């Protein structure tokens, strides 16, 4: 049993190291693709890209919605939104019935950025589906249990 634990631990370490390298490569690719938007060298954060994608899907997006959907603070949403507004990716609109509430829409550049982000997500999703198809339902249940427990550890 001790040997299996050691092998599992080594496999986890290898996964993390490999993923970190791949994440860096994917970030560089994503930044290359998204830098063409608005002719800027701005490196968009994952949060900003997720916000743009959510705004693209729903015309009534506000800070509270974004905070809940992304599971981040409203302050983090505000910071990300301010940058997106500054770079002409997002437009803020006051609610006519409640002047304190602000909704967001995308500029043409924002729509382009959302499209690029969504395409990158689709590619990633296809790769995960391809991987998961290699496992039986019983194995997938074990994988899900393991990942959920691992998440709790984090």
mmCIF file of C-alpha atoms in Angstrom, residues 132-145:
data_model
loop_
_atom_site.group_PDB
_atom_site.id
_atom_site.type_symbol
_atom_site.label_atom_id
_atom_site.label_comp_id
_atom_site.label_asym_id
_atom_site.label_seq_id
_atom_site.Cartn_x
_atom_site.Cartn_y
_atom_site.Cartn_z
ATOM 1 C CA UNK A 132 -12.593 11.387 -20.076
ATOM 2 C CA UNK A 133 -13.839 9.067 -22.818
ATOM 3 C CA UNK A 134 -10.882 6.798 -21.985
ATOM 4 C CA UNK A 135 -12.448 5.884 -18.631
ATOM 5 C CA UNK A 136 -15.410 3.729 -17.628
ATOM 6 C CA UNK A 137 -18.289 5.111 -15.562
ATOM 7 C CA UNK A 138 -16.896 3.393 -12.456
ATOM 8 C CA UNK A 139 -13.473 4.953 -13.026
ATOM 9 C CA UNK A 140 -15.039 8.372 -13.657
ATOM 10 C CA UNK A 141 -16.862 8.182 -10.311
ATOM 11 C CA UNK A 142 -13.534 7.521 -8.588
ATOM 12 C CA UNK A 143 -11.890 10.381 -10.487
ATOM 13 C CA UNK A 144 -14.719 12.734 -9.525
ATOM 14 C CA UNK A 145 -14.488 11.670 -5.880
#
